[in-house]
């Protein structure tokens, strides 16, 4: 059995030092891997990333992350990524990694993802260049995600996104903003490639549990949704095992 | 004084934009409600410093209103919920 600790939307600022670390002391006993689904920082500033990196330093299990829209705000997303990677966090953008745990090998693929909305009520790549680039960005990231998932091998496959791949985990958010919270293109990519679990954040007022149209578990692990510093998801083991 | 002249519908938009873009805050999820000359702010923020900054920023964007900052500083349980997926 693989035990995965997950959260999203820590939104670290330069004043956030000390707010997370004391709550992570027993994390290595509870989980084999820790994943963060984007919005690592408040404004995508390198100093904010450094403070989060220090906060996570010394945690003795692998940490895997994707970036979120807040991490792009200052146009320094590459620096944010570099700072996190230098501290040992694996950052995925259309990429994959495999981690060996006591319970088996887990393959993780991830992307920030982007918006557009959900089948039946979504934007299309039509009209103005700005509209085409909006949806084009989501399509490009979804295609890379699908390739990354297909490249995974392991006993279990997990997908990380920041934007939501389904609307089920958005329940509680205003309907008008669904197109800015996620896209069915991400869900479609996951369903085509296949996975055991998709974790996302971004929808702070949404709902934890959902499922893709293809029947894959989706969990919105935004902090205000899960109301815990992280939750633990266990899978891939003997059916009699439990967390 | 008389209620400020800007239609409240647009003022809500301007306040939300300022809370998103002002470097002291960068919060996109604060709910803004205007009732008479009162502005109520609700939602979660990550730190006490950001909560205080919200009052400052809204005071600057909407002078003449009474700002009621009812946002909550996030505090989450350390012991996780654990779920076995099947
Ligand atoms: Fe967020
Ligand atoms: Fe976000």
mmCIF file of N, CA and C in Angstrom, chain A residues 14 18 26 28 37 81-82 91 114 126 145 170 176 180-181 187 197 203 217-218 223 228-229 239:
data_model
loop_
_atom_site.group_PDB
_atom_site.id
_atom_site.type_symbol
_atom_site.label_atom_id
_atom_site.label_comp_id
_atom_site.label_asym_id
_atom_site.label_seq_id
_atom_site.Cartn_x
_atom_site.Cartn_y
_atom_site.Cartn_z
ATOM 1 N N UNK A 14 6.315 36.068 2.597
ATOM 2 C CA UNK A 14 7.557 36.236 3.366
ATOM 3 C C UNK A 14 7.269 36.238 4.868
ATOM 4 N N UNK A 18 7.463 29.443 9.686
ATOM 5 C CA UNK A 18 7.051 28.866 10.967
ATOM 6 C C UNK A 18 5.594 28.476 11.041
ATOM 7 N N UNK A 26 5.397 14.854 12.209
ATOM 8 C CA UNK A 26 5.162 13.405 12.139
ATOM 9 C C UNK A 26 4.724 12.936 10.744
ATOM 10 N N UNK A 28 6.532 12.038 8.121
ATOM 11 C CA UNK A 28 7.202 10.831 7.617
ATOM 12 C C UNK A 28 6.663 9.523 8.213
ATOM 13 N N UNK A 37 -0.156 20.575 -4.493
ATOM 14 C CA UNK A 37 -0.795 20.817 -5.795
ATOM 15 C C UNK A 37 -0.939 22.309 -6.112
ATOM 16 N N UNK A 81 10.418 27.568 -9.378
ATOM 17 C CA UNK A 81 10.682 26.147 -9.602
ATOM 18 C C UNK A 81 12.102 25.784 -9.168
ATOM 19 N N UNK A 82 13.073 26.620 -9.579
ATOM 20 C CA UNK A 82 14.482 26.341 -9.286
ATOM 21 C C UNK A 82 14.731 26.333 -7.771
ATOM 22 N N UNK A 91 9.538 19.250 -8.983
ATOM 23 C CA UNK A 91 8.451 20.062 -9.544
ATOM 24 C C UNK A 91 8.128 19.529 -10.944
ATOM 25 N N UNK A 114 -4.903 24.497 -16.596
ATOM 26 C CA UNK A 114 -5.459 25.826 -16.827
ATOM 27 C C UNK A 114 -6.973 25.698 -16.941
ATOM 28 N N UNK A 126 -11.849 29.599 -30.536
ATOM 29 C CA UNK A 126 -12.532 30.225 -31.670
ATOM 30 C C UNK A 126 -12.543 31.736 -31.489
ATOM 31 N N UNK A 145 0.405 16.526 -20.368
ATOM 32 C CA UNK A 145 0.075 15.719 -19.190
ATOM 33 C C UNK A 145 -0.225 14.282 -19.609
ATOM 34 N N UNK A 170 -15.793 21.126 -7.602
ATOM 35 C CA UNK A 170 -15.982 22.578 -7.541
ATOM 36 C C UNK A 170 -17.259 22.959 -6.796
ATOM 37 N N UNK A 176 -20.460 30.877 -12.048
ATOM 38 C CA UNK A 176 -19.924 31.802 -13.053
ATOM 39 C C UNK A 176 -18.416 31.676 -13.221
ATOM 40 N N UNK A 180 -12.815 29.440 -14.947
ATOM 41 C CA UNK A 180 -11.503 29.892 -14.465
ATOM 42 C C UNK A 180 -10.928 28.932 -13.426
ATOM 43 N N UNK A 181 -11.677 27.916 -13.106
ATOM 44 C CA UNK A 181 -11.235 26.987 -12.061
ATOM 45 C C UNK A 181 -10.700 25.674 -12.626
ATOM 46 N N UNK A 187 -9.319 16.465 -17.415
ATOM 47 C CA UNK A 187 -9.977 15.205 -17.050
ATOM 48 C C UNK A 187 -9.953 14.202 -18.190
ATOM 49 N N UNK A 197 -5.537 8.023 -9.203
ATOM 50 C CA UNK A 197 -5.966 9.149 -8.369
ATOM 51 C C UNK A 197 -5.491 10.445 -9.012
ATOM 52 N N UNK A 203 -9.463 25.471 -6.189
ATOM 53 C CA UNK A 203 -10.869 25.776 -5.901
ATOM 54 C C UNK A 203 -11.056 25.787 -4.384
ATOM 55 N N UNK A 217 -10.717 8.399 -9.240
ATOM 56 C CA UNK A 217 -10.877 9.241 -8.046
ATOM 57 C C UNK A 217 -10.249 10.615 -8.268
ATOM 58 N N UNK A 218 -10.960 11.674 -7.873
ATOM 59 C CA UNK A 218 -10.421 13.036 -7.884
ATOM 60 C C UNK A 218 -10.567 13.598 -6.474
ATOM 61 N N UNK A 223 -6.224 23.671 0.919
ATOM 62 C CA UNK A 223 -6.287 23.709 2.395
ATOM 63 C C UNK A 223 -7.661 24.097 2.937
ATOM 64 N N UNK A 228 -7.357 20.453 6.880
ATOM 65 C CA UNK A 228 -6.252 19.828 7.594
ATOM 66 C C UNK A 228 -4.964 20.307 6.918
ATOM 67 N N UNK A 229 -3.849 20.180 7.611
ATOM 68 C CA UNK A 229 -2.583 20.609 7.020
ATOM 69 C C UNK A 229 -2.274 19.760 5.777
ATOM 70 N N UNK A 239 -6.469 -5.329 -0.583
ATOM 71 C CA UNK A 239 -7.779 -4.745 -0.289
ATOM 72 C C UNK A 239 -8.090 -4.746 1.208
#
